[in-house]
Coordinates of C-alpha atoms in Angstrom, one line a residue:
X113 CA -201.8 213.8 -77.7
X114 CA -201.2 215.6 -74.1
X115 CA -198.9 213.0 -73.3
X116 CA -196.6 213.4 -76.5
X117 CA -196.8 217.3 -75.8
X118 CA -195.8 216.4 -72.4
X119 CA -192.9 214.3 -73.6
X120 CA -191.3 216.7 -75.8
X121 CA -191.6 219.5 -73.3
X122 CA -189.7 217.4 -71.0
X123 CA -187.1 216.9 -73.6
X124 CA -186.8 220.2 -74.5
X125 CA -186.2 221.3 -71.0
X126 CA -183.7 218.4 -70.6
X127 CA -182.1 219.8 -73.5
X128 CA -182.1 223.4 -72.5
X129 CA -180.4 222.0 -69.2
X130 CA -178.1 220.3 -70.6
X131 CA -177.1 223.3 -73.3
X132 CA -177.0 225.8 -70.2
X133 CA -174.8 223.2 -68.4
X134 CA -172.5 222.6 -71.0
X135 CA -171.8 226.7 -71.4
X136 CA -171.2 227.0 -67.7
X137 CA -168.7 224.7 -67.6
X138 CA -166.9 225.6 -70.7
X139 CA -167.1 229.5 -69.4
X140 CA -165.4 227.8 -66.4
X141 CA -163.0 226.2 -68.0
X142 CA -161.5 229.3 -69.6
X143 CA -161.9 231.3 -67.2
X144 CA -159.5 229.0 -64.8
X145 CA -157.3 228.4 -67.5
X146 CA -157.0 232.3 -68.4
X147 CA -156.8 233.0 -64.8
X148 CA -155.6 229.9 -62.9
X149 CA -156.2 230.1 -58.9
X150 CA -153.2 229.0 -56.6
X151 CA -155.1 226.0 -55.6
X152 CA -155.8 224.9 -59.5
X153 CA -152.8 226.2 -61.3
X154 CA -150.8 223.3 -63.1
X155 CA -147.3 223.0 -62.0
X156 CA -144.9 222.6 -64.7
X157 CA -143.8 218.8 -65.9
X158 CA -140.9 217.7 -64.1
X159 CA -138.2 215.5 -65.7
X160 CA -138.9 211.9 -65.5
X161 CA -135.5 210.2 -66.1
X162 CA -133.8 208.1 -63.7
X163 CA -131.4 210.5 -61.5
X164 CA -127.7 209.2 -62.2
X165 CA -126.1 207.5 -59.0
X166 CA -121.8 207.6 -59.4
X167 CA -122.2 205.5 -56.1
X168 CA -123.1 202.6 -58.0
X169 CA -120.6 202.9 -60.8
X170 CA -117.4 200.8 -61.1
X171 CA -115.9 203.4 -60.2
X172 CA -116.4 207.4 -59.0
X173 CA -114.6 209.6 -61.2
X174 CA -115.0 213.8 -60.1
X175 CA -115.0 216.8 -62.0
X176 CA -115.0 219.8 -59.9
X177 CA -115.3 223.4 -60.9
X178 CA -116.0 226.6 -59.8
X179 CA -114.2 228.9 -57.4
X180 CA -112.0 229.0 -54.5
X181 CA -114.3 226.7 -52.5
X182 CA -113.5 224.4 -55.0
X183 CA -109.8 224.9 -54.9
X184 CA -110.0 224.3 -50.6
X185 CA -108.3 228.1 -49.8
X186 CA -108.7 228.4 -46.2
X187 CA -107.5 224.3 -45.7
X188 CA -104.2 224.4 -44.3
X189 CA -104.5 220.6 -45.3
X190 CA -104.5 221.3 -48.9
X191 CA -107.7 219.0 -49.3
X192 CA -110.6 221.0 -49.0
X193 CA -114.3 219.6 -49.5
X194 CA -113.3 218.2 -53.0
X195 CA -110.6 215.5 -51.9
X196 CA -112.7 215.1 -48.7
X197 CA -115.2 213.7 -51.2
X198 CA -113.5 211.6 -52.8
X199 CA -111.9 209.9 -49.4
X200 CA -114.9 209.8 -47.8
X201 CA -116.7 207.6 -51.0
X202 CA -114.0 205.4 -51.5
X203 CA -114.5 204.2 -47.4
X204 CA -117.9 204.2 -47.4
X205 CA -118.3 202.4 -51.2
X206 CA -115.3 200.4 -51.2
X207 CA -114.6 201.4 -54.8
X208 CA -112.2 203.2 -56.3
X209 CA -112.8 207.1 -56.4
X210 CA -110.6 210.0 -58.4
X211 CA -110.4 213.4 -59.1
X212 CA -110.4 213.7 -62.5
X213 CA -110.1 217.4 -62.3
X214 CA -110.2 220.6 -59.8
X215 CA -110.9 223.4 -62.1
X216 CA -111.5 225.6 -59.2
X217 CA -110.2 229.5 -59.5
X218 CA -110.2 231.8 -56.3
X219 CA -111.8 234.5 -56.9
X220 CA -114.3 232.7 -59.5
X221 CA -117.9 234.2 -60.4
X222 CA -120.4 233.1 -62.3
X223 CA -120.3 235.1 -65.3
X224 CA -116.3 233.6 -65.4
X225 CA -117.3 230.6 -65.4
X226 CA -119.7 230.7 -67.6
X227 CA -118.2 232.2 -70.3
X228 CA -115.6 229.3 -69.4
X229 CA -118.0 226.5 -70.3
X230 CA -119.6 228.3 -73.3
X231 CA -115.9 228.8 -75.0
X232 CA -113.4 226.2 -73.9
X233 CA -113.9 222.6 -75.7
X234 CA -111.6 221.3 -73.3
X235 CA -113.8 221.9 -70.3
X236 CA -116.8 219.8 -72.0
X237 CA -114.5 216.4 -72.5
X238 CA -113.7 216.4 -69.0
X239 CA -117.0 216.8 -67.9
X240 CA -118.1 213.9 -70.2
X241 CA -115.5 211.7 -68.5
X242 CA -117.1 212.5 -65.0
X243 CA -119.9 210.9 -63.0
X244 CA -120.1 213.0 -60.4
X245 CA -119.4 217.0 -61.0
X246 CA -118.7 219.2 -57.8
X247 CA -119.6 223.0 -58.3
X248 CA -119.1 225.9 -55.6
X249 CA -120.3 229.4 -57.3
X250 CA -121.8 232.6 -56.4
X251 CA -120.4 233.4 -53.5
X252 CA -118.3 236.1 -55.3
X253 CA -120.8 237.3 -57.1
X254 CA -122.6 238.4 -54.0
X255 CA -120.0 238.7 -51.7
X256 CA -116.7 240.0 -52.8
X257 CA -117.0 243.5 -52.6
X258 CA -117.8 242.7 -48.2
X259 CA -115.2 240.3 -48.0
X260 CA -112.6 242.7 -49.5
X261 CA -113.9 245.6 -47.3
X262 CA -114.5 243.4 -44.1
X263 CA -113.5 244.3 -41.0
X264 CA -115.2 242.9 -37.3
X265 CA -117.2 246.0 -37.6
X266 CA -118.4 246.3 -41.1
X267 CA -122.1 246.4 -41.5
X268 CA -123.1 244.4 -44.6
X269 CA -125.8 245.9 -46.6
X270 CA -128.7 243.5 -47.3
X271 CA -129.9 246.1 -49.7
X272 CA -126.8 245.6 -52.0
X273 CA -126.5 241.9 -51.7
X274 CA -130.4 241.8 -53.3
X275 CA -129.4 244.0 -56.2
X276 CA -127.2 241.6 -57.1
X277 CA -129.4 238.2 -56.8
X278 CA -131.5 238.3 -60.5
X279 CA -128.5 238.4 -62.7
X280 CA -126.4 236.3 -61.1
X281 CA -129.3 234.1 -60.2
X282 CA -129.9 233.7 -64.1
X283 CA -126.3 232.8 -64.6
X284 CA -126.8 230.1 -62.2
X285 CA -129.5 228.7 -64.3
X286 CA -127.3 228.8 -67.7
X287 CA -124.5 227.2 -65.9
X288 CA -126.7 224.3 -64.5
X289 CA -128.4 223.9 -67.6
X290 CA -125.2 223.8 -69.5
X291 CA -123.8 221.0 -66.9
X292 CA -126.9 218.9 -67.4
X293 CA -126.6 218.9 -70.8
X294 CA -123.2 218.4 -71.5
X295 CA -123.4 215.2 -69.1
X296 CA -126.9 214.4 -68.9
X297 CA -126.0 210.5 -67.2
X298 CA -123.5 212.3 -63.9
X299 CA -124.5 213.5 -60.8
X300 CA -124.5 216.8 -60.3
X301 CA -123.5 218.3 -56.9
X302 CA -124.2 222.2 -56.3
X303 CA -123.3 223.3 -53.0
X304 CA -125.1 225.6 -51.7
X305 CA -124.4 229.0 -50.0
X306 CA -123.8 229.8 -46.5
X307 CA -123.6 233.0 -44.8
X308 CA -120.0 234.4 -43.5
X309 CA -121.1 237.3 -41.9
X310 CA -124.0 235.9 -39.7
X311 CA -122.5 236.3 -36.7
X312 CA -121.8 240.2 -37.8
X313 CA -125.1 241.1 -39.2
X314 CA -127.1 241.5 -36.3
X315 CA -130.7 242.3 -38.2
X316 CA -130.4 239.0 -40.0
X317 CA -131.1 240.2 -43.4
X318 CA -128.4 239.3 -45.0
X319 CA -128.9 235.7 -44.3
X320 CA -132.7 235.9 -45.7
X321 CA -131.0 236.9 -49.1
X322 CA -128.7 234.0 -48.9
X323 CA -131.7 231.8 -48.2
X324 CA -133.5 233.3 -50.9
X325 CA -130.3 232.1 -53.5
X326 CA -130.8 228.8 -52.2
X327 CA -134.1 228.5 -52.8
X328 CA -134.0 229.9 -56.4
X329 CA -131.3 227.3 -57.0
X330 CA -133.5 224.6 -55.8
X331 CA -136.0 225.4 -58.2
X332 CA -133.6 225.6 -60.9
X333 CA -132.2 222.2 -60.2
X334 CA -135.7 220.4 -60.1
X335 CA -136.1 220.6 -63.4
X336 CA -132.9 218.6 -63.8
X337 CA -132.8 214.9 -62.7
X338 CA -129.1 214.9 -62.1
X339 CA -129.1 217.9 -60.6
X340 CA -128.9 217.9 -56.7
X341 CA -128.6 221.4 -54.1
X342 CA -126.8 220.4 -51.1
X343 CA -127.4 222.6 -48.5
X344 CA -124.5 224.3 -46.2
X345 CA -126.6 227.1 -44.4
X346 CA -127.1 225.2 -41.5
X347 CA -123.4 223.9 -40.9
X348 CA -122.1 227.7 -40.1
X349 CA -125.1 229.3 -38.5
X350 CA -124.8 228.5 -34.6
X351 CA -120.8 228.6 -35.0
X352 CA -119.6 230.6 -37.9
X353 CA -116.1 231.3 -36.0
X354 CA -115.5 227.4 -35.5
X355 CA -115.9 226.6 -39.0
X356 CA -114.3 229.3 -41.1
X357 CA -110.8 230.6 -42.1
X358 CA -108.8 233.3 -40.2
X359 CA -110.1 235.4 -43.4
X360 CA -113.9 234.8 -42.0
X361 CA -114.9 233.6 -45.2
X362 CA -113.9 230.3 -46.5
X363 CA -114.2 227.3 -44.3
X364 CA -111.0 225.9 -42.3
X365 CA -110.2 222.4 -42.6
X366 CA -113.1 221.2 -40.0
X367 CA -115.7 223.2 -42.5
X368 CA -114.7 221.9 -45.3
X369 CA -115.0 218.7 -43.7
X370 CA -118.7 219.1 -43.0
X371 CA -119.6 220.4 -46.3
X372 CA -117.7 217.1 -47.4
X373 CA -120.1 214.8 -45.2
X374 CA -123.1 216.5 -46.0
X375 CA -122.4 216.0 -49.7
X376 CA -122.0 212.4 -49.1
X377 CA -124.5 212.1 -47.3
X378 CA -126.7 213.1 -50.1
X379 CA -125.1 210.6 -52.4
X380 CA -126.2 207.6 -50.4

């Protein structure tokens, strides 16, 4: 008789346990899913697909859009990055490469072209002919008004150039979105922003905002599998004077030329 007493004590407290157990975690549970720690926070799902690859078509055909980057002002070559492109992956491929379009406008910004690819047809069946689309944008957006004012003395103000990052930042995101839908199966090539004035704003703030566009519009193209950043920063920070226009804002022939290889390069 003890021992069957003993028994179901021991099950009772084995029960208990188990009970008190089973709370705890599930209090847990909740409480890291209402209030997830940095180290336990789920990331997002990223896209799975396979990223497309115009390298390995038959043949490369371009689309590319945007503003005056895009159009090559400041090449006295008349080439700029975009038929640089297309030289440099016919040599290195061997296949045949064209420019089925340079949509690029001087002066472009984001909110232009967006409203550009939300209201012309026309734009969407060239991009669906594409399998690799070119995009410069933004740069007007933050950096018009100093450009138009700029003189070897002008201070830029940081504080202005971070106003204008959210909005235009969220146009970014609409227009790549937009891109990736409309062609889900071509590369997409967004190059990214350098700095014109670095070698003029001497507390280096100006640059951090430009860094901190880049960034955002990494994170906007990882949710995209056909959606690649290249970077540009880099290619104009030791030498900005070597590399850019007499304007001291677009690149000369030789910076276009290294924006060229560097998209290439991230193509192979």
């Amino acid at each position: 008789m003890r021992s069957t007493r003993l028994l179901w004590r021991s099950a009772w407290i084995a029960a208990v346990a188990a009970t008190v157990l089973l709370l705890s975690g599930f209090v847990y549970a909740v409480r890291d899913l209402m209030n997830p720690s940095p180290s336990t926070a789920v990331p997002p799902p990223k896209a799975t697909a396979p990223a497309a690859d115009p390298v390995k078509q038959n043949k490369i055909q371009i689309v590319a859009l945007g503003d005056s980057l895009t159009k090559g002002m400041g090449d006295v070559s008349g080439n700029g990055y975009v038929q640089d492109v297309k030289r440099l992956l016919a040599k290195d491929t061997g296949k045949s490469a064209y420019v089925i379009s340079n949509l690029g406008v001087n002066g472009y910004r984001s909110d232009q072209l967006l409203a550009d690819l939300n209201t012309k047809p026309f734009l969407t069946d060239l991009l669906k002919r594409a399998n690799l689309i070119l995009l410069t944008i933004g740069g007007n957006d933050l950096f018009n008004y100093a450009w138009q004012e700029f003189n070897l003395t002008t201070n830029i103000n940081p504080e202005a150039l971070l106003q204008r990052l959210p909005p235009n930042v969220k146009r970014l995101d609409s227009i790549l979105t937009k891109l990736a839908k409309v062609n889900p199966d071509a590369r997409i090539v967004y190059v990214g922003l350098y700095n014109p004035f670095i070698d003029t704003d001497k507390t280096g703030k100006s640059s951090d905002v430009i860094q901190r566009w880049n960034y955002e519009a990494s994170l906007i193209a990882d949710r995209y599998p056909n959606v690649t950043v290249v970077p540009t920063f880099d290619l104009f920070e030791k030498n900005p004077a070597k590399y850019l226009y007499t304007d001291h804002f677009h690149p000369n022939q030789e910076g276009y030329l290294r924006i060229a290889e560097r998209i290439v390069q991230a193509l192979k």
